[in-house]
JSON list of C-alpha atoms and ligand atoms in Angstrom, two decimals:
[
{"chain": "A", "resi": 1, "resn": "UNK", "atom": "CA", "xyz": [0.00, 0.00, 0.00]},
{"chain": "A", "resi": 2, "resn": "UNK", "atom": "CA", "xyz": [1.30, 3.52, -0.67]},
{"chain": "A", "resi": 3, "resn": "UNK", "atom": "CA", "xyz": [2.13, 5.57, 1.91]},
{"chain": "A", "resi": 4, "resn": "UNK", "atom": "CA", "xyz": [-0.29, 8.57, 2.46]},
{"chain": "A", "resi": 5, "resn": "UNK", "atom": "CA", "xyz": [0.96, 11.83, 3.36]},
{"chain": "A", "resi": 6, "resn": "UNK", "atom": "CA", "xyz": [-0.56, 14.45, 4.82]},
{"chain": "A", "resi": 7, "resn": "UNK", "atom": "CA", "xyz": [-1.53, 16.14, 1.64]},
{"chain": "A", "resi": 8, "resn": "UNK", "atom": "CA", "xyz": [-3.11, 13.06, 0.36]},
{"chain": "A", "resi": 9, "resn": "UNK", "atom": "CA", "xyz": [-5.29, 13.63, 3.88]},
{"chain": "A", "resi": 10, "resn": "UNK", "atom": "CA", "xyz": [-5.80, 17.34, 3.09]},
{"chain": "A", "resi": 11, "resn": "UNK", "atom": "CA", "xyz": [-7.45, 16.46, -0.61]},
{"chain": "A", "resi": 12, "resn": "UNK", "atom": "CA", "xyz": [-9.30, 13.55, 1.40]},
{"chain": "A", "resi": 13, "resn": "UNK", "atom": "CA", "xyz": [-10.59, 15.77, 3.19]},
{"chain": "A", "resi": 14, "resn": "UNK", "atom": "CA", "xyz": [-11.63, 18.56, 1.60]},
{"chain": "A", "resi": 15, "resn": "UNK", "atom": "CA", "xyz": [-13.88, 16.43, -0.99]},
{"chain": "A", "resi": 16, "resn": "UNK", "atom": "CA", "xyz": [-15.47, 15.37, 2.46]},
{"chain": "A", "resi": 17, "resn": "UNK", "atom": "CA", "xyz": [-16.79, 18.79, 3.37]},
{"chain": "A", "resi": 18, "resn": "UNK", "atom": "CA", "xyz": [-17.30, 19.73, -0.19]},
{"chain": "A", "resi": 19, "resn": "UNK", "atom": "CA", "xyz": [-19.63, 16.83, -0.52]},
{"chain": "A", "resi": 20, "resn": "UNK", "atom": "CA", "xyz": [-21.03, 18.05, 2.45]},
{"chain": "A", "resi": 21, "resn": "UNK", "atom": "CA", "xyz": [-21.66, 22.16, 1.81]},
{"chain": "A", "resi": 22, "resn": "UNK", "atom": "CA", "xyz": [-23.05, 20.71, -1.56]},
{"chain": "A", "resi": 23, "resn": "UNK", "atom": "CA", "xyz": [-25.44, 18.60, 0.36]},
{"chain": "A", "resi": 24, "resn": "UNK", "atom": "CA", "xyz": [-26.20, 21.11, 3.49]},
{"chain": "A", "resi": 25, "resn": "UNK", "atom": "CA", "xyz": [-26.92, 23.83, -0.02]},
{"chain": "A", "resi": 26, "resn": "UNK", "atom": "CA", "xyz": [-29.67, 21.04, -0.44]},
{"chain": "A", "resi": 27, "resn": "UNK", "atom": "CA", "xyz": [-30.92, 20.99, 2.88]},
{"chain": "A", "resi": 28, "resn": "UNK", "atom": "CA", "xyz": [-31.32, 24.53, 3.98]},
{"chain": "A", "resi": 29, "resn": "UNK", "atom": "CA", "xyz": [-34.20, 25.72, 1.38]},
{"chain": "A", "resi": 30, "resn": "UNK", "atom": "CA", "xyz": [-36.37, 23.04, 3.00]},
{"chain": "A", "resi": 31, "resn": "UNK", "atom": "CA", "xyz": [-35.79, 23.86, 6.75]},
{"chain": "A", "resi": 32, "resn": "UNK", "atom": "CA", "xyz": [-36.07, 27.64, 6.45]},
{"chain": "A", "resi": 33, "resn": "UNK", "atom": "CA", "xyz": [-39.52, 26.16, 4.41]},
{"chain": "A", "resi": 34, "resn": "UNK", "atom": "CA", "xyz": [-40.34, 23.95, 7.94]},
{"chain": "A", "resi": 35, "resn": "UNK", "atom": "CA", "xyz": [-39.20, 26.86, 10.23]},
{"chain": "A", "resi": 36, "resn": "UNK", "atom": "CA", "xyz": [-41.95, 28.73, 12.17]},
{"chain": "A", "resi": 37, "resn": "UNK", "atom": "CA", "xyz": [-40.21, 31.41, 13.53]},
{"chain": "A", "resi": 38, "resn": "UNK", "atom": "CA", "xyz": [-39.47, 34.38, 11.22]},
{"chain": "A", "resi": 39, "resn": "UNK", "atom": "CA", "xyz": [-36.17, 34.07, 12.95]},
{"chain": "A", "resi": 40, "resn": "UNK", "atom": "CA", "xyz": [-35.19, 31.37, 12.17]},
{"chain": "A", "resi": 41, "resn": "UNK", "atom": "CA", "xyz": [-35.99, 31.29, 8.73]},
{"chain": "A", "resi": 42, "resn": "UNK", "atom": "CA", "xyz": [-34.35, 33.98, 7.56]},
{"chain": "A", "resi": 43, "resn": "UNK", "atom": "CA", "xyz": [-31.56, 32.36, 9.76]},
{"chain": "A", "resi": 44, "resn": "UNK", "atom": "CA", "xyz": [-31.11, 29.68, 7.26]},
{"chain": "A", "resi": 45, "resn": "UNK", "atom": "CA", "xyz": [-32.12, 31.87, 4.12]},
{"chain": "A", "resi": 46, "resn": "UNK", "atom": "CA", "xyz": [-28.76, 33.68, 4.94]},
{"chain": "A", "resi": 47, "resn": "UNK", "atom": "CA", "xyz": [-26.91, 30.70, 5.73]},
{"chain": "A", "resi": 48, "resn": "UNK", "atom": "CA", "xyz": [-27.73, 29.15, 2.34]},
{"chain": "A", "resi": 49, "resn": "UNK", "atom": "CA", "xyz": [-26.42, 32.63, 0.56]},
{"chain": "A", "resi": 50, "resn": "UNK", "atom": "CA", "xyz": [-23.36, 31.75, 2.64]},
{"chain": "A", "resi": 51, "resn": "UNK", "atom": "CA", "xyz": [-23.01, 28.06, 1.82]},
{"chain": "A", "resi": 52, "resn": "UNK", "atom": "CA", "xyz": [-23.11, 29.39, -2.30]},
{"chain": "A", "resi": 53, "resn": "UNK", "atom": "CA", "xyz": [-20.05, 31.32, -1.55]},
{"chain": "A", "resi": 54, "resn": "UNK", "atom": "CA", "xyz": [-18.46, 28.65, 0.95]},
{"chain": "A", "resi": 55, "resn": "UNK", "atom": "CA", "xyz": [-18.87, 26.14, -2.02]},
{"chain": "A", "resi": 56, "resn": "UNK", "atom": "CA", "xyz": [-17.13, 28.72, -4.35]},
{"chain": "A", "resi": 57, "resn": "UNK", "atom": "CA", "xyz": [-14.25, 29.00, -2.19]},
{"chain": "A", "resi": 58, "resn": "UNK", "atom": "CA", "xyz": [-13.55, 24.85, -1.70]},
{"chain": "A", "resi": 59, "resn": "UNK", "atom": "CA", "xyz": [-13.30, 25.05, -5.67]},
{"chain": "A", "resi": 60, "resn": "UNK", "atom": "CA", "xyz": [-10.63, 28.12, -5.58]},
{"chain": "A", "resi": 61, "resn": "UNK", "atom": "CA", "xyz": [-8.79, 25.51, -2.52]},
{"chain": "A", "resi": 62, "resn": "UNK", "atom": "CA", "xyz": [-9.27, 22.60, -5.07]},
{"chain": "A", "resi": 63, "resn": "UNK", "atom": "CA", "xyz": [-7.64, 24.87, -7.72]},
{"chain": "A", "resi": 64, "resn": "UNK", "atom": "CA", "xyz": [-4.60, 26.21, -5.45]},
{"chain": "A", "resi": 65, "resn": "UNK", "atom": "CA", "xyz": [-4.04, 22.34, -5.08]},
{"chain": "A", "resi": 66, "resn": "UNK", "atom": "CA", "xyz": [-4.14, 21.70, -8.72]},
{"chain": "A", "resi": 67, "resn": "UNK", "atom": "CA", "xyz": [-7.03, 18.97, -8.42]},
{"chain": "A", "resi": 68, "resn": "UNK", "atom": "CA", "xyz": [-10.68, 19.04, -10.13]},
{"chain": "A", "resi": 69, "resn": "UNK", "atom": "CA", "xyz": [-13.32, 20.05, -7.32]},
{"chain": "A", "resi": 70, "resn": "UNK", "atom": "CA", "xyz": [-14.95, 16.54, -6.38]},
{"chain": "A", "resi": 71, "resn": "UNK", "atom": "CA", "xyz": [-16.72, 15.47, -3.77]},
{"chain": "A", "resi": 72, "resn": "UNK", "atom": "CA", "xyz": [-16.56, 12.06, -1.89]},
{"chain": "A", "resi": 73, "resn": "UNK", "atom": "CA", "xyz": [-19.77, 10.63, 0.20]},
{"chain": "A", "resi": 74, "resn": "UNK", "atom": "CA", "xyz": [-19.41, 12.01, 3.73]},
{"chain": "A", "resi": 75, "resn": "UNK", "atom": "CA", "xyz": [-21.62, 9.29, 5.95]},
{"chain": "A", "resi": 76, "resn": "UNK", "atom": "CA", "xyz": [-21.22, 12.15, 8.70]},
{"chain": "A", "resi": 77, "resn": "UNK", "atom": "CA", "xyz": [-23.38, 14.73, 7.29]},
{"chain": "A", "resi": 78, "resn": "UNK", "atom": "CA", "xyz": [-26.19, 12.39, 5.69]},
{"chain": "A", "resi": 79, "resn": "UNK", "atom": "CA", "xyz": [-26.50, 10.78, 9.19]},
{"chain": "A", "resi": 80, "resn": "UNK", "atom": "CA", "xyz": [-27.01, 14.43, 10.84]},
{"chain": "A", "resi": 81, "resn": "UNK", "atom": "CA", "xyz": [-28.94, 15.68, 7.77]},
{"chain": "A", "resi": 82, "resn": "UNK", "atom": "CA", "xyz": [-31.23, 12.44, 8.13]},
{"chain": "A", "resi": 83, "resn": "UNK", "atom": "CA", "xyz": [-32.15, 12.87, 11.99]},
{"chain": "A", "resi": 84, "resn": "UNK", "atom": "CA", "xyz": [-33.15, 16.63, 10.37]},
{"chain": "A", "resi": 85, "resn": "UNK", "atom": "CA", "xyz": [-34.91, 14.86, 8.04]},
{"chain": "A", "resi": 86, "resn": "UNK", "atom": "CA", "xyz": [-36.91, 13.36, 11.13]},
{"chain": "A", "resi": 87, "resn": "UNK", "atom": "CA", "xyz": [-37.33, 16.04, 13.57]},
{"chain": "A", "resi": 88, "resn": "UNK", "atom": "CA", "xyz": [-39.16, 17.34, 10.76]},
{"chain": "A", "resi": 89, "resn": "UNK", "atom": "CA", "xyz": [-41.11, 14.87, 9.77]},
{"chain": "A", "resi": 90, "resn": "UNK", "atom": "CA", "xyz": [-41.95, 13.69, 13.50]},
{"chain": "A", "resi": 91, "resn": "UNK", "atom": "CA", "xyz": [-42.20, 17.33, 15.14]},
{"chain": "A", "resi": 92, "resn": "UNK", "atom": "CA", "xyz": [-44.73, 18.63, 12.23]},
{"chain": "A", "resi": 93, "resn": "UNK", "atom": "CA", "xyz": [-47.37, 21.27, 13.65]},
{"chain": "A", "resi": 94, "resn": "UNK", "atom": "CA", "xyz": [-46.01, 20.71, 17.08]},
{"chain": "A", "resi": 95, "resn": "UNK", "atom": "CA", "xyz": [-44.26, 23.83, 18.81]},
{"chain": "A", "resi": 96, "resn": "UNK", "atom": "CA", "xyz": [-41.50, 21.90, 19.54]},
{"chain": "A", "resi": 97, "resn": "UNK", "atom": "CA", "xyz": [-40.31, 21.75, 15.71]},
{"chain": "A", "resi": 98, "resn": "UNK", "atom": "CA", "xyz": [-38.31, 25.05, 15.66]},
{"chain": "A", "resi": 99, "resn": "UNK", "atom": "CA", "xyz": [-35.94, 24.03, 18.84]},
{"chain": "A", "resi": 100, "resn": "UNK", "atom": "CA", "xyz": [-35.76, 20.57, 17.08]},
{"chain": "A", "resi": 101, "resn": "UNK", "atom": "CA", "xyz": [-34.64, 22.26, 13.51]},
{"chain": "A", "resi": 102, "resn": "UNK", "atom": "CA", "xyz": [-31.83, 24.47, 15.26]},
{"chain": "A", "resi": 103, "resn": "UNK", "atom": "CA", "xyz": [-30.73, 22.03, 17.09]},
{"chain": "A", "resi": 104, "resn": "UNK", "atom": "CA", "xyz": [-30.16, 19.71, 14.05]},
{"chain": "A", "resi": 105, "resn": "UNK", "atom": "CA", "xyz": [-28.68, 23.56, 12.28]},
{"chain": "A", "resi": 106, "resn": "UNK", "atom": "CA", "xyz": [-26.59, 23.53, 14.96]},
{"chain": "A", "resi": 107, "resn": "UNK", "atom": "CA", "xyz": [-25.18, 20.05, 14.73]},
{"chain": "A", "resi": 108, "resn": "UNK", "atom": "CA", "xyz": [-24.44, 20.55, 11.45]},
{"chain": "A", "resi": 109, "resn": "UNK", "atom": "CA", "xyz": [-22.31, 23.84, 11.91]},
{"chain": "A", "resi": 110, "resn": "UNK", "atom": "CA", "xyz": [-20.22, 22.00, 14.73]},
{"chain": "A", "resi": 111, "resn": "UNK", "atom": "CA", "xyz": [-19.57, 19.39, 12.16]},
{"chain": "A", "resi": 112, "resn": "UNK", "atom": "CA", "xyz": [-18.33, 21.94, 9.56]},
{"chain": "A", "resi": 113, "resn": "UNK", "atom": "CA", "xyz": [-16.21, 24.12, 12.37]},
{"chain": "A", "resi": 114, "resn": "UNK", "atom": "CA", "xyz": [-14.69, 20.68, 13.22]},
{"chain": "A", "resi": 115, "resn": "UNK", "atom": "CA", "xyz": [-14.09, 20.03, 9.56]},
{"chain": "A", "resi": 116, "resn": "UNK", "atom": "CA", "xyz": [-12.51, 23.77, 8.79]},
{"chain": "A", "resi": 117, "resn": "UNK", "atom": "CA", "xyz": [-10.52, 23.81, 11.66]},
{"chain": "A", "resi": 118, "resn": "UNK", "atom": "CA", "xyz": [-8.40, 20.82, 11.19]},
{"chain": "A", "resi": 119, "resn": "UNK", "atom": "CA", "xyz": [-8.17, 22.12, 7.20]},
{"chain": "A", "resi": 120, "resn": "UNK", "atom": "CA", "xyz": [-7.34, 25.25, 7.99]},
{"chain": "A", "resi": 121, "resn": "UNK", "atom": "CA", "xyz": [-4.10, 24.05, 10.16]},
{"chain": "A", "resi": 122, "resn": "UNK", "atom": "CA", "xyz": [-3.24, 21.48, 8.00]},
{"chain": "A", "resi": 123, "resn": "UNK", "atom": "CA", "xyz": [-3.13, 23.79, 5.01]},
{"chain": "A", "resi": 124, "resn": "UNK", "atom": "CA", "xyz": [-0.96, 26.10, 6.60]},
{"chain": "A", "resi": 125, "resn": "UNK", "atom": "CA", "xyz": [1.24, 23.28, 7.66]},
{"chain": "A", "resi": 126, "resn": "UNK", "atom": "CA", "xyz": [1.77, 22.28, 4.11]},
{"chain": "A", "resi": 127, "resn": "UNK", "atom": "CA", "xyz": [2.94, 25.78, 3.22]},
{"chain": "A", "resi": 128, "resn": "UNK", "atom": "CA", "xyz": [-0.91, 26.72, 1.36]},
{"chain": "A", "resi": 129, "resn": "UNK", "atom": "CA", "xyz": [-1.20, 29.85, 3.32]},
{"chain": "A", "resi": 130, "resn": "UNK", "atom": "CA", "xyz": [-4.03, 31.29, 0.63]},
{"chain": "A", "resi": 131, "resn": "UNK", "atom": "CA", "xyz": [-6.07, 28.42, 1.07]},
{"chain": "A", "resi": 132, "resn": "UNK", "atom": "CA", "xyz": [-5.69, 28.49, 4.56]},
{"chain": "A", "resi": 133, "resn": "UNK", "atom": "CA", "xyz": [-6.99, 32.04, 4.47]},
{"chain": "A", "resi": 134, "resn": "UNK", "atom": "CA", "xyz": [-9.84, 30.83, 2.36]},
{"chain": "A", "resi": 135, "resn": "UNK", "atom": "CA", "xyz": [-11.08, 28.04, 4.31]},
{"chain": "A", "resi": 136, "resn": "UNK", "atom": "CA", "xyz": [-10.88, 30.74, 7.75]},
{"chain": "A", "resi": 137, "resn": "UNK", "atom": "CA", "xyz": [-12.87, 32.77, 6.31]},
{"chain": "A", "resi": 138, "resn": "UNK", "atom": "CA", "xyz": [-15.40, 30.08, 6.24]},
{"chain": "A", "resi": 139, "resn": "UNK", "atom": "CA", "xyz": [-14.28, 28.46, 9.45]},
{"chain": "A", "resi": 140, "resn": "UNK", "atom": "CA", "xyz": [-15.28, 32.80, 10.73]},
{"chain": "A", "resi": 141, "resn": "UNK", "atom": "CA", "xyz": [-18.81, 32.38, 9.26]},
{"chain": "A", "resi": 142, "resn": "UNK", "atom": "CA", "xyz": [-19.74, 28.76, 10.56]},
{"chain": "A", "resi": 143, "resn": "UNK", "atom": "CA", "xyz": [-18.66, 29.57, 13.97]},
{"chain": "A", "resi": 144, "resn": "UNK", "atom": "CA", "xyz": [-20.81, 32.77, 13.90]},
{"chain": "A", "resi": 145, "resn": "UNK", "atom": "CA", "xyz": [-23.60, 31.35, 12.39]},
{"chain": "A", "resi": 146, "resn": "UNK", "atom": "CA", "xyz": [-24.06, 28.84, 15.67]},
{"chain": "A", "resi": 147, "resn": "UNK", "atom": "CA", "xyz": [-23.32, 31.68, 17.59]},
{"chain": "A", "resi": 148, "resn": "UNK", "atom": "CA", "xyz": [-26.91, 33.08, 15.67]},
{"chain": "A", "resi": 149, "resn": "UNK", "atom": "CA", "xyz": [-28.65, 30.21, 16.09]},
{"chain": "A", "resi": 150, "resn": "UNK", "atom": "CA", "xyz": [-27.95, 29.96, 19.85]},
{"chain": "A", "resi": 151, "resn": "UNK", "atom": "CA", "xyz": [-29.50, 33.75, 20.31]},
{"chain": "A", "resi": 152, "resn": "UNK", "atom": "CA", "xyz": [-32.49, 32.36, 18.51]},
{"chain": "A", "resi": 153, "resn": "UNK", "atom": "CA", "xyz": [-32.65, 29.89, 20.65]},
{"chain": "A", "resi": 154, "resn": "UNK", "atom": "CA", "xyz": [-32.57, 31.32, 23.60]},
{"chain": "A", "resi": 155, "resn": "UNK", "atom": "CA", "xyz": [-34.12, 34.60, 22.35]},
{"chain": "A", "resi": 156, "resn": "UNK", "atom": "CA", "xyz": [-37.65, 32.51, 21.33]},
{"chain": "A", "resi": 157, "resn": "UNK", "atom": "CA", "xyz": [-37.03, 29.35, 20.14]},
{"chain": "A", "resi": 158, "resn": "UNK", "atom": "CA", "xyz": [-36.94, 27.12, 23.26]},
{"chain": "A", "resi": 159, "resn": "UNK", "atom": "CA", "xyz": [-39.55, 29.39, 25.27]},
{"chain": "A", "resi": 160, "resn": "UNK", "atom": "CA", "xyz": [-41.99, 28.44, 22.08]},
{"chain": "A", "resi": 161, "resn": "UNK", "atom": "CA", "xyz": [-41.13, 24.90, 22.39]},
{"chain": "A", "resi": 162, "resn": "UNK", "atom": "CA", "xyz": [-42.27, 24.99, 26.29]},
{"chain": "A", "resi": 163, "resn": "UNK", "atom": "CA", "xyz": [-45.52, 25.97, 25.02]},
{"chain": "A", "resi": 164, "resn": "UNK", "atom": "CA", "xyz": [-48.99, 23.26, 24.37]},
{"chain": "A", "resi": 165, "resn": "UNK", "atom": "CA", "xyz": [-49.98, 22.08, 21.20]},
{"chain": "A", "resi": 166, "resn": "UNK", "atom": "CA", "xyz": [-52.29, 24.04, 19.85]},
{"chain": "B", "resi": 201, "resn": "FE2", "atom": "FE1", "xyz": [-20.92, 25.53, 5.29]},
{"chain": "B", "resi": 202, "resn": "FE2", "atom": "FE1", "xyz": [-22.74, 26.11, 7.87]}
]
């Protein structure tokens, strides 16, 4: 078996999350749809404008790498986006479906801040400090977007969820 180098783990990678933002792009038109707080939908409205330009900048990291953007099936995110899937599904009409779609949101941004953290160092320890730069600036926006979603939370969200079925 070849040995693997770091770099070959950096490309790995990076079709992981760009299978991922690809499918999250997917995702985030139908929760801001199931969302009942205005909130929180335009929450994820923005975040999908974001994703777009998230996407964008994997394919300038792909470039500065000198490989074809490609993506490679991340179990991770189709497990999270699947229990999504379900809290919709199961939580339907009931006030407890916001709380239950941010907290799926919010899995899914810890995933990617996991994911652009360890590609952000590992690109600057190969010596690819632009698309280091690149993938912080999206590491800046996924941490800040579950920083949003947790003032949501607390700011209606959960107090909703507390609330009978009407
Ligand atoms: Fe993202
Ligand atoms: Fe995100």
């Amino acid at each position: 078996m070849a040995e693997k180098t770091l770099d070959a783990l950096f490309h790995d990678t990076l079709k992981d999350i760009y299978y991922a933002e690809r499918k999250i792009l997917k995702s985030l038109p139908k929760m801001a749809r199931a969302a009942q707080a205005p909130e929180l939908k335009a929450a994820f409205e923005k975040h999908k404008g974001q994703t777009e330009g998230q996407i964008e900048r994997l394919q300038q990291v792909f470039e500065i790498i000198g490989k074809s953007a490609r993506g490679k099936t991340c179990d991770a995110i189709e497990g999270i986006l699947a229990e999504g899937d379900e809290i919709m599904e199961e939580y339907k009409d009931s006030p407890a479906l916001d709380a239950g779609l941010l907290a799926a949101a919010q899995a899914v941004e810890h995933y990617e801040i996991t994911r652009y953290g360890t590609l952000k160092r590992w690109a600057n320890v190969l010596g690819l400090a632009d698309a280091a730069a690149l993938l912080d600036e999206t590491l800046q926006e996924e941490s800040q977007t579950d920083v949003d979603l947790t003032s949501i939370a607390d700011a209606a969200v959960n107090a909703e969820a507390l609330k009978p079925a009407p």
